Tab-separated table of C-alpha atoms in Angstrom:
chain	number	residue	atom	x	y	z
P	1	UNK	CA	65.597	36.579	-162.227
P	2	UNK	CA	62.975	38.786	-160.485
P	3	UNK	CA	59.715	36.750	-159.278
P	4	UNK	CA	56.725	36.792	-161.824
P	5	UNK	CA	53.774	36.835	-160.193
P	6	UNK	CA	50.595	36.401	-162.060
P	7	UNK	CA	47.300	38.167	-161.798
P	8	UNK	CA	44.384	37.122	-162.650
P	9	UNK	CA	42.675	40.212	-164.860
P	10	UNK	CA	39.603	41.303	-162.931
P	11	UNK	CA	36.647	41.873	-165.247
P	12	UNK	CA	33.424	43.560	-164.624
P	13	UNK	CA	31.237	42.413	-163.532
P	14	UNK	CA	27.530	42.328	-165.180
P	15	UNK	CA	24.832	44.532	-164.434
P	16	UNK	CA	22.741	41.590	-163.380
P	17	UNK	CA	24.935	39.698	-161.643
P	18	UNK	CA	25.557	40.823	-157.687
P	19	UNK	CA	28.640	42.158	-156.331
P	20	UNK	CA	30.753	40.055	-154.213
P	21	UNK	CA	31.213	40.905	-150.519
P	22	UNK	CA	34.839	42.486	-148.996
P	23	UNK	CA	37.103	39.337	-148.382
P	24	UNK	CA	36.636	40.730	-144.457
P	25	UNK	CA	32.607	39.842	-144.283
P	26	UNK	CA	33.268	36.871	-146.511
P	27	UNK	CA	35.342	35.486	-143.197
P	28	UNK	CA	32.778	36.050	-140.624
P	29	UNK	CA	30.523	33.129	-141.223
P	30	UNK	CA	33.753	31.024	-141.090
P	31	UNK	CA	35.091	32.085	-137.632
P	32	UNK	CA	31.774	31.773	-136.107
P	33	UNK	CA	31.257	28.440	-137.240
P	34	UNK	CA	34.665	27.497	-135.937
P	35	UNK	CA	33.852	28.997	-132.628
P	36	UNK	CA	30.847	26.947	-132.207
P	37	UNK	CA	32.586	24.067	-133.202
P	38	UNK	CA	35.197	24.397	-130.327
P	39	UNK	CA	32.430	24.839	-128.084
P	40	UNK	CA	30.607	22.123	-128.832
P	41	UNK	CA	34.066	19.577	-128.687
P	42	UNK	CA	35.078	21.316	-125.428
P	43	UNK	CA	31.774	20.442	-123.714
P	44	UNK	CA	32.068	17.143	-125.165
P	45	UNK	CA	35.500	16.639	-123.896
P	46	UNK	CA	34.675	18.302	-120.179
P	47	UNK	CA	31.456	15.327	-119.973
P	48	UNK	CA	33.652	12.806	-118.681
P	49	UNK	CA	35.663	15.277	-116.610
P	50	UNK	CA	32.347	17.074	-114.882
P	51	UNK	CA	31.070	13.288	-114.102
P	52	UNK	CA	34.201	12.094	-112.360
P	53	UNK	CA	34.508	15.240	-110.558
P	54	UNK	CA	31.032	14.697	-109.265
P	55	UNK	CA	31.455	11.636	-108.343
P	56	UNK	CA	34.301	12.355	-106.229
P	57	UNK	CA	33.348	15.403	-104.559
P	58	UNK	CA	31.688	14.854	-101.164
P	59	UNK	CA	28.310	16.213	-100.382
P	60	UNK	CA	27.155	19.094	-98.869
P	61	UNK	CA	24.803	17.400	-96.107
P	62	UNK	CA	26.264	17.417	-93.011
P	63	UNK	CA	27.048	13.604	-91.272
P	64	UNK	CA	27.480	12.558	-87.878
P	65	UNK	CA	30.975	11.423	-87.957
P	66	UNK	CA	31.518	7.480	-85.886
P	67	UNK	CA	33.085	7.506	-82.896
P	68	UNK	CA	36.363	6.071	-83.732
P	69	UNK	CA	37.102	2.370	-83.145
P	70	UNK	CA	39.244	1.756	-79.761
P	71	UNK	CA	42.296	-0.144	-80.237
P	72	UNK	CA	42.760	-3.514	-78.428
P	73	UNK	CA	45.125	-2.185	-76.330
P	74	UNK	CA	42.488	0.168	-75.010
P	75	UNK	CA	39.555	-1.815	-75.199
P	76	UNK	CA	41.456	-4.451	-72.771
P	77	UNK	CA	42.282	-1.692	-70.368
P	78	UNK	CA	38.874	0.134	-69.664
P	79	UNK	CA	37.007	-3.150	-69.553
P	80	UNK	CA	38.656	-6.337	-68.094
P	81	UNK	CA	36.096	-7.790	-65.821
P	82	UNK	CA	38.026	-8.536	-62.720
P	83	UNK	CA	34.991	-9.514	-60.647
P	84	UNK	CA	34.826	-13.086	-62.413
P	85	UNK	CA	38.049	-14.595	-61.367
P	86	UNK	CA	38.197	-12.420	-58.187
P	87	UNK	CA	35.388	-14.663	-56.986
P	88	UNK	CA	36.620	-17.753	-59.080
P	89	UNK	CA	39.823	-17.376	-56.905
P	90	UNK	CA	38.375	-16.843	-53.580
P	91	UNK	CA	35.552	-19.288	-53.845
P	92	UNK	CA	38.681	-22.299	-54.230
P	93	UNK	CA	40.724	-20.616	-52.128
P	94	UNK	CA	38.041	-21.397	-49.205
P	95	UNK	CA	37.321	-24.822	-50.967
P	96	UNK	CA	41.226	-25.555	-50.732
P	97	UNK	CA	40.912	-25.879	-46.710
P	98	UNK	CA	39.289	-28.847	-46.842
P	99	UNK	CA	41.704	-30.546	-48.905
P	100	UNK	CA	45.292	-29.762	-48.754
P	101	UNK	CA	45.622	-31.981	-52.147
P	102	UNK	CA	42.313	-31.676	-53.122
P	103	UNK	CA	41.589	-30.475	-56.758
P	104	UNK	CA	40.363	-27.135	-55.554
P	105	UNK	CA	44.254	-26.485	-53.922
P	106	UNK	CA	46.156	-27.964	-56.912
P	107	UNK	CA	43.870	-25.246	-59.025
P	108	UNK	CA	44.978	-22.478	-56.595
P	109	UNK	CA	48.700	-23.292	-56.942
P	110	UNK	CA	48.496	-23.079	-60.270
P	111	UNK	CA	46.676	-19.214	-60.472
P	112	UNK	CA	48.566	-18.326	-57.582
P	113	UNK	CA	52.040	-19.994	-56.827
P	114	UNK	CA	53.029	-18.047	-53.426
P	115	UNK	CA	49.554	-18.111	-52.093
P	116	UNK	CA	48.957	-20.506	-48.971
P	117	UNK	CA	45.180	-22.303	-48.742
P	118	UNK	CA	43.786	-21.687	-45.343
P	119	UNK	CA	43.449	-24.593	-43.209
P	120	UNK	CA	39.897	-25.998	-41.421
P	121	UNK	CA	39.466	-27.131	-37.924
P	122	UNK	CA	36.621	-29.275	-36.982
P	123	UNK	CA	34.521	-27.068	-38.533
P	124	UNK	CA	34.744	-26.326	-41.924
P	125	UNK	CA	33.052	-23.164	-43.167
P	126	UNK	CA	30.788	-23.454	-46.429
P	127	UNK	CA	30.634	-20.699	-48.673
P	128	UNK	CA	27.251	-20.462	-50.178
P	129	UNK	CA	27.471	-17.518	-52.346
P	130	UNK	CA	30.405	-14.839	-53.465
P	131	UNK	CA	29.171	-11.605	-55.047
P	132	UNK	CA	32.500	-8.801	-55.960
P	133	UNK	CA	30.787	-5.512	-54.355
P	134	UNK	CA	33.537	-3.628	-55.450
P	135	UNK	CA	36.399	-3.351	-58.294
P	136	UNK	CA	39.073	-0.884	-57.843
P	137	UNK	CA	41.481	-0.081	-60.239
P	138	UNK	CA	45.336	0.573	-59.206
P	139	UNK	CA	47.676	0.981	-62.018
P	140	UNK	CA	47.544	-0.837	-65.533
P	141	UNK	CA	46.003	-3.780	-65.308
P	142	UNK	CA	46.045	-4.448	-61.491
P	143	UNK	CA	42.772	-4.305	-59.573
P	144	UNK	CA	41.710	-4.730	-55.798
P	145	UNK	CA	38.287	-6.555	-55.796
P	146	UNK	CA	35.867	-6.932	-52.797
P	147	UNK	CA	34.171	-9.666	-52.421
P	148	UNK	CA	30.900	-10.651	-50.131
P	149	UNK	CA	30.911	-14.050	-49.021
P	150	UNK	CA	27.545	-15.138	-47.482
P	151	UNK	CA	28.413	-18.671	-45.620
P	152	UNK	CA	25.868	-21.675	-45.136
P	153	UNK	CA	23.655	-21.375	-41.776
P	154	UNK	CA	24.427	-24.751	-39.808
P	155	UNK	CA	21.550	-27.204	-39.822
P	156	UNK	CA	19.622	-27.896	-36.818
P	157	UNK	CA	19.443	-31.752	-36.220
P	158	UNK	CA	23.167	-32.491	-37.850
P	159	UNK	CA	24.992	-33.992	-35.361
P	160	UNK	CA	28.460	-32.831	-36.932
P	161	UNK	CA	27.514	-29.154	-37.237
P	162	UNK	CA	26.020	-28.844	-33.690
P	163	UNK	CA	28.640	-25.867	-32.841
P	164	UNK	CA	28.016	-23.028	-34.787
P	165	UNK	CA	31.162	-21.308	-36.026
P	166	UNK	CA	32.238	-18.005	-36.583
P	167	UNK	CA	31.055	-17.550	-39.897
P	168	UNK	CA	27.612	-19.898	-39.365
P	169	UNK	CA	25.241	-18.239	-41.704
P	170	UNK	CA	27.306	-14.765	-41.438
P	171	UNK	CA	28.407	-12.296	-44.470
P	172	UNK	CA	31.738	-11.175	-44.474
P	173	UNK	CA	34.148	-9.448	-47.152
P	174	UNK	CA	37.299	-9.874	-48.420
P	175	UNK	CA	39.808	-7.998	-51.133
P	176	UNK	CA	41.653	-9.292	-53.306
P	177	UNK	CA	45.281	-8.036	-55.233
P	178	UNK	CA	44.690	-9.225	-59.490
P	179	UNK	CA	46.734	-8.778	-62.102
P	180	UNK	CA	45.073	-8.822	-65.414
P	181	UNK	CA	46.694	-8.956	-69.100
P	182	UNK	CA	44.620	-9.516	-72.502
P	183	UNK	CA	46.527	-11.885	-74.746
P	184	UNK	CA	44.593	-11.016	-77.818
P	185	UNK	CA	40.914	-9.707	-78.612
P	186	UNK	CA	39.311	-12.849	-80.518
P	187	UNK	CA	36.944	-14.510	-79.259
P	188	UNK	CA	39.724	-17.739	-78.764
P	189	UNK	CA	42.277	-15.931	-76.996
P	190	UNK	CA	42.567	-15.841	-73.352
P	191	UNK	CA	43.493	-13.295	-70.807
P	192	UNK	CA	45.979	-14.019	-68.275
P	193	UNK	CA	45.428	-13.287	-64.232
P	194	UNK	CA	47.570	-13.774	-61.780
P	195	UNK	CA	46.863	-13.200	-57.602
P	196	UNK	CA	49.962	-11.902	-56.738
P	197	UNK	CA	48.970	-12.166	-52.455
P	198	UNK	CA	46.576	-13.887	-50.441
P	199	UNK	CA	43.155	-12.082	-49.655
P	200	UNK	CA	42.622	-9.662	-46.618
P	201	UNK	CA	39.419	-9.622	-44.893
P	202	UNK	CA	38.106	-6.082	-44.638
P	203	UNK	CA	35.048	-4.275	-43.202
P	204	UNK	CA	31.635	-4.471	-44.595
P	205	UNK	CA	30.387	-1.283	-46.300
P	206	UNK	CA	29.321	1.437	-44.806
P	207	UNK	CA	25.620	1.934	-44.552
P	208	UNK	CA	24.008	5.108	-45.809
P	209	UNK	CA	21.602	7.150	-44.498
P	210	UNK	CA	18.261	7.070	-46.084
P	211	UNK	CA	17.704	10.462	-48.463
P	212	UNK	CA	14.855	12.454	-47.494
P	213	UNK	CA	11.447	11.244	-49.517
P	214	UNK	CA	10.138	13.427	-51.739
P	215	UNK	CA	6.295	11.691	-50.678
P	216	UNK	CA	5.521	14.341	-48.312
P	217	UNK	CA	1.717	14.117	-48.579
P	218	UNK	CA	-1.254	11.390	-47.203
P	219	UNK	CA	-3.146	10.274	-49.454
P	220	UNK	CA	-6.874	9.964	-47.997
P	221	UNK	CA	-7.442	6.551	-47.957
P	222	UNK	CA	-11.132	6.512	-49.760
P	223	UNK	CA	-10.114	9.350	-52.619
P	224	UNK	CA	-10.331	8.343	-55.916
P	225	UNK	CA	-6.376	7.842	-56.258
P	226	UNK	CA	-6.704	5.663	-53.278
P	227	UNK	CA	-8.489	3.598	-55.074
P	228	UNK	CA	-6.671	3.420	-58.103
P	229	UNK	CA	-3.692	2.276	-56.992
P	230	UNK	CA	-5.019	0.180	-54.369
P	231	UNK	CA	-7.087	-1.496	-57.181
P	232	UNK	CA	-4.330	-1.820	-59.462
P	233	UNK	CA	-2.098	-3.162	-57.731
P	234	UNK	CA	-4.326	-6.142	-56.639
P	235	UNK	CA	-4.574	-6.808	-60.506
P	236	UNK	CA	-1.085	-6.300	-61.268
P	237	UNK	CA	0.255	-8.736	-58.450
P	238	UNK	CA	-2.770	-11.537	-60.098
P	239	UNK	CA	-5.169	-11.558	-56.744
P	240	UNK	CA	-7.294	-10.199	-59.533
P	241	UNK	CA	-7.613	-9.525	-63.286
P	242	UNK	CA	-7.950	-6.372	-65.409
P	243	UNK	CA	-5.120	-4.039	-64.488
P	244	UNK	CA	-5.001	-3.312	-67.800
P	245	UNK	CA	-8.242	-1.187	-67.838
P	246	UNK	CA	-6.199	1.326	-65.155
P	247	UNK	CA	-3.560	1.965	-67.631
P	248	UNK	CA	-3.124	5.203	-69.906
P	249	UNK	CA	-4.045	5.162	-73.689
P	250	UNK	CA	-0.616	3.492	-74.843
P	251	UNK	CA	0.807	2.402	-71.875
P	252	UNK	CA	2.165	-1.070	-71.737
P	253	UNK	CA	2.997	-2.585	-68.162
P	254	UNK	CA	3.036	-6.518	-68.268
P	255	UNK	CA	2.222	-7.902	-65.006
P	256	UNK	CA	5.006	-10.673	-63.373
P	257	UNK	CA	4.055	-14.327	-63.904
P	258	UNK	CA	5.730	-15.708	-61.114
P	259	UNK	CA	3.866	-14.243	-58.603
P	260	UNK	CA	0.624	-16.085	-56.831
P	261	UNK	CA	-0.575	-13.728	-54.327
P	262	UNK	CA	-4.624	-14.024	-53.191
P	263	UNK	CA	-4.907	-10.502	-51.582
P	264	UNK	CA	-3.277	-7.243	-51.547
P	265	UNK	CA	-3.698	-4.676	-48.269
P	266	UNK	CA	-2.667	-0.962	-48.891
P	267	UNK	CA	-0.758	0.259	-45.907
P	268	UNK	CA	-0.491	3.664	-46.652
P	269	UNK	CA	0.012	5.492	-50.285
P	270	UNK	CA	2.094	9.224	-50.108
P	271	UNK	CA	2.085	11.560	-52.876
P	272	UNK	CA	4.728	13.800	-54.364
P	273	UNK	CA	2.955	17.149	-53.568
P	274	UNK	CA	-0.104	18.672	-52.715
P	275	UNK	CA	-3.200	16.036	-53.676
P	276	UNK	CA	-6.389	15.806	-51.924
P	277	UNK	CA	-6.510	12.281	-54.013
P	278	UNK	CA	-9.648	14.015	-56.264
P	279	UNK	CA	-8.601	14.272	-60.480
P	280	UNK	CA	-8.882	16.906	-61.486
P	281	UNK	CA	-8.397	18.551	-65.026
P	282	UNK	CA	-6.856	16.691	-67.420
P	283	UNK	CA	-3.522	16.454	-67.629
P	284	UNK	CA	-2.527	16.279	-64.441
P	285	UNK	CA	0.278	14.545	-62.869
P	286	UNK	CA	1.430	13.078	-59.323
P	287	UNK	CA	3.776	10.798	-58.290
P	288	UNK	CA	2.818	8.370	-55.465
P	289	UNK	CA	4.222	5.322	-53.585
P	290	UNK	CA	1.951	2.840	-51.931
P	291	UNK	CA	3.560	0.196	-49.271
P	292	UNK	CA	1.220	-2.629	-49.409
P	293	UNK	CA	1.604	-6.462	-47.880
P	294	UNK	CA	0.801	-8.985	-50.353
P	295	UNK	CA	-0.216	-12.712	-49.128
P	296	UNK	CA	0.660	-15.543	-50.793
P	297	UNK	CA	-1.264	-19.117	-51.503
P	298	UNK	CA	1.155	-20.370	-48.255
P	299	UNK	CA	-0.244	-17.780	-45.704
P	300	UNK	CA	3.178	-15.500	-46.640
P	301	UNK	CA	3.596	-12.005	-46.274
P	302	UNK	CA	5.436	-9.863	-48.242
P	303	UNK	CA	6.101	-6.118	-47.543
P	304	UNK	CA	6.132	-4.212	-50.954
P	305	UNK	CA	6.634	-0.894	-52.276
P	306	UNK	CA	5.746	0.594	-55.375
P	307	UNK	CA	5.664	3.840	-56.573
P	308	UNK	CA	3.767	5.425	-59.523
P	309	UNK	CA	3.341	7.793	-62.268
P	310	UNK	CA	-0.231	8.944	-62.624
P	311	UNK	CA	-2.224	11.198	-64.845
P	312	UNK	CA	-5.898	12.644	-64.785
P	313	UNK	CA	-8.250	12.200	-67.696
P	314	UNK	CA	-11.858	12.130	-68.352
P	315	UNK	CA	-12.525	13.028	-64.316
P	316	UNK	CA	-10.436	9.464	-63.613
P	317	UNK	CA	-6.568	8.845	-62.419
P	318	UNK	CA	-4.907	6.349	-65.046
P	319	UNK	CA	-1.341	4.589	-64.656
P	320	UNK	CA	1.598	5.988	-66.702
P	321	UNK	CA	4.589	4.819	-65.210
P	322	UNK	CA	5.932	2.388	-62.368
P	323	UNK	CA	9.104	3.993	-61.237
P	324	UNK	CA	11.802	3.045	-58.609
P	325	UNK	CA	10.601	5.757	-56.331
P	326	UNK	CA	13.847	7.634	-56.429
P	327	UNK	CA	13.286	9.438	-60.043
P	328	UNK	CA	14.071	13.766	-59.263
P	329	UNK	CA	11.114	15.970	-59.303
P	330	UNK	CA	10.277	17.749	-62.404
P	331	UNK	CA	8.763	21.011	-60.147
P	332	UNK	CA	6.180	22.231	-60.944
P	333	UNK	CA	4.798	19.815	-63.379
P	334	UNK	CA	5.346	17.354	-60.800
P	335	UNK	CA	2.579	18.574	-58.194
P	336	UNK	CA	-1.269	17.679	-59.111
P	337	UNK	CA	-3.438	20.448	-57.138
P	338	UNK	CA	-6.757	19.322	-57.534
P	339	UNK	CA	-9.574	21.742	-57.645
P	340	UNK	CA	-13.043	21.190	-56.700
P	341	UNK	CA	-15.107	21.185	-59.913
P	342	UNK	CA	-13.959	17.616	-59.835
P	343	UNK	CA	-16.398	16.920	-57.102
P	344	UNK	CA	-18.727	19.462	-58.259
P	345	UNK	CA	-18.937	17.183	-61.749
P	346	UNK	CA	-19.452	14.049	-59.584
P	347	UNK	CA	-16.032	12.033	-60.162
P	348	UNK	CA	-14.971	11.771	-56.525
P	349	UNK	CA	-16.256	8.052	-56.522
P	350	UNK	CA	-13.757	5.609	-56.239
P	351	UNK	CA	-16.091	3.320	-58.624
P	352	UNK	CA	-15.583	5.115	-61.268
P	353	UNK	CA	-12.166	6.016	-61.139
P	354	UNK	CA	-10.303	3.564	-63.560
P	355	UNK	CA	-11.338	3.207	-67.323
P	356	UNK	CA	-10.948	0.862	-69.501
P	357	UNK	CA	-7.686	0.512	-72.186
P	358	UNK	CA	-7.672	-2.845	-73.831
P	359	UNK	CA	-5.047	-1.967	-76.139
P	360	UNK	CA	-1.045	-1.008	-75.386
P	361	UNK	CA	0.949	0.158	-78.279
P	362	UNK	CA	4.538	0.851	-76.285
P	363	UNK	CA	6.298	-0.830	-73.284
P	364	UNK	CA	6.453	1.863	-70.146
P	365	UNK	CA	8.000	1.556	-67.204
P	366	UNK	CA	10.309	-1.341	-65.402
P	367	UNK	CA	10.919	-0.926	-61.816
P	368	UNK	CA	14.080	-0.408	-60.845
C-alpha cells in the first residue's frame, strides 16, 4: 500500500502577525553558534597541548656548551704526576747504600725487583734535596724523569768527613725509566709504578743565554721616577712605612712580612724606552727595573731586582704593577716621552713625586 504522507495544511497567515523567515536564514544563527562553539572547545583542548610544548621546547638564547667530561682513562693518561715517586725512588735508592738490609733497600726491592742499591765506601754521600727538573713522556704510561740531587757539603771540624768526596756539596742529575698505571679514579684507589731499570746519571742542563733586555734607557738618578721607585721600594721591603701612598688609585700591592731589611741602596734603575725620568701628561706609562742591595738587621746583603709598571698623574709617577721583568712590550703605549711643560709646571721635584692612596680596592701584581 502506497506511503501516506501527511501535510500539515498551511494557513495564512494574519495581517498582523510577521512572516516567517526562508528555512535557509532560519539556519544561519545555528551554524554560527556551532562554529564558535568548536572554537572555543578546540582552544580549550590545545591549552594543555601549547603548555607542554612550551615547556619542552628549548630556548632561543644561545649557551656556551661545557667542555665535555674526560673519561678516567684519559684523565689518568694526560696527568699522572711522575715527578713524586721519581724522586721517592731515587731518594731510597741512595739511602739503600748505607744499608744493604736497611729499611730503605727492603722498600726498593719491593718498587723495583731487578734494581741493585748502590754500595758506599768510607764515605757515604748524603742527599740533601731531590727536585724532578724534567718529565718526559715515552709511550702510554712510561715516563723518563730527571732528577737534581743537591748533596750535603761536608762539615768542617768532623773528624769522619775530613775527605771531601765526589759529590761533597755538588748537584748532579739523574733519569729515571717509570712505569705508571691508574687503578681507579677515587680518591681511595691507588696507582701502580714500577722502575723497570736502575737510574743513569746524565748531564746537567744546558744553560741559556740571557735574552736581550728590553731596559735600554738610564734613568737619571735625581728625576722624579728616580725617586719614586727608589722611595718605594725602601717602604715596600719595611726599612720604612707608607708605600702605600706611591700606589695608583686601586692598586693593591701587599708588602712581604718576612722581610727585616734597615736600608735599601738603588744601584741603577733602566727604563723601557725613551724617559728623561720627568711625568709628564697623564696617562703615561713606562716600564722600569731597579737593581738595588737591601741590608738586613745581621749586616747582610742582598742583591735584588725589581721591575715596575708606572703611570703619570697629577704631574707625579704612581705604581701600577710589579712585574717579573720579562712581560713583551706593548709598542707604542709602552714608551713614556716626557715633554717639558712638566718642568715648566714645577713637578720635576723628587719631593713631590708620590701621592697619597690610602685605600686599594683590587689585588695587582705578584712578581714572578
Amino acid at each position: 500500500m502506497p506511503a501516506m504522507f501527511l501535510r500539515r495544511a498551511r494557513r495564512s497567515p494574519k495581517n498582523d502577525e510577521p512572516l516567517a523567515p526562508p528555512p535557509r536564514t532560519r539556519s544561519l544563527p545555528v551554524r554560527r553558534t556551532a562554529l564558535v562553539r568548536m572554537a572555543v572547545w578546540a582552544t580549550v583542548a590545545t591549552g594543555p597541548l601549547a603548555l607542554i610544548s612550551s615547556c619542552a621546547r628549548s630556548d632561543e638564547v644561545v649557551r656556551t656548551q661545557p667542555a665535555p667530561a674526560a673519561r678516567a682513562g684519559d684523565m689518568g693518561a694526560s696527568s699522572p704526576d711522575p715527578a713524586g715517586y721519581a724522586e721517592l725512588f731515587l731518594g731510597l735508592w741512595l739511602r739503600s747504600g748505607s744499608d744493604e738490609d736497611g729499611a730503605a733497600a727492603q722498600q726498593l726491592h719491593a718498587m723495583a725487583p731487578s734494581v741493585q742499591p748502590p754500595r758506599w765506601g768510607e764515605h757515604v754521600p748524603a742527599a740533601e734535596r731531590l727536585t724532578a727538573v724534567r718529565s718526559l713522556r715515552q709511550a702510554d704510561g712510561a715516563w723518563s724523569v730527571t732528577v737534581a740531587v743537591q748533596f750535603k757539603q761536608t762539615e768542617a771540624g768532623a773528624p769522619d768527613k775530613a775527605v771531601a768526596t765526589e759529590s761533597d756539596g755538588a748537584v748532579r742529575y739523574f733519569a729515571l725509566p717509570l712505569v705508571i698505571k691508574d687503578a681507579g679514579m677515587s680518591v681511595g684507589a691507588a696507582r701502580a709504578f714500577v722502575v723497570p731499570a736502575a737510574p743513569m746519571e746524565v748531564a746537567a742542563p744546558a744553560v741559556l743565554e740571557e735574552p736581550a733586555s728590553p731596559y735600554g734607557t738610564q734613568v737619571p738618578d735625581r728625576s722624579p721616577l728616580a725617586t719614586t721607585v727608589g722611595e718605594f721600594l725602601t717602604a715596600y721591603l719595611g726599612a720604612e712605612e707608607g708605600a702605600g701612598r706611591y700606589l695608583a688609585p686601586g692598586i693593591t700591592l701587599p708588602a712581604p712580612t718576612s722581610a727585616s731589611f734597615t736600608a735599601v741602596q738603588v744601584d741603577a734603575i733602566r727604563a723601557a724606552g725613551r724617559t728623561d725620568g720627568t711625568a709628564g701628561a697623564d696617562g703615561g706609562v713606562t716600564r722600569v727595573q731597579a737593581q738595588i742591595i737591601a741590608s738586613d738587621a745581621d749586616g747582610g746583603r742582598w742583591p735584588l731586582s725589581y721591575a715596575l709598571q708606572l703611570k703619570a698623574r697629577d704631574g707625579r709617577w704612581e705604581i701600577t704593577d710589579l712585574q717579573s721583568g720579562l712581560e713583551a712590550s706593548p709598542g707604542k703605549k709602552e714608551t713614556s716621552d716626557t715633554s717639558s711643560a712638566a718642568s715648566r709646571r714645577g713637578t720635576a721635584t723628587g719631593a713631590q713625586a708620590p701621592g697619597v692612596n690610602a685605600t686599594s680596592t683590587s689585588a695587582h701584581g705578584e712578581a714572578s
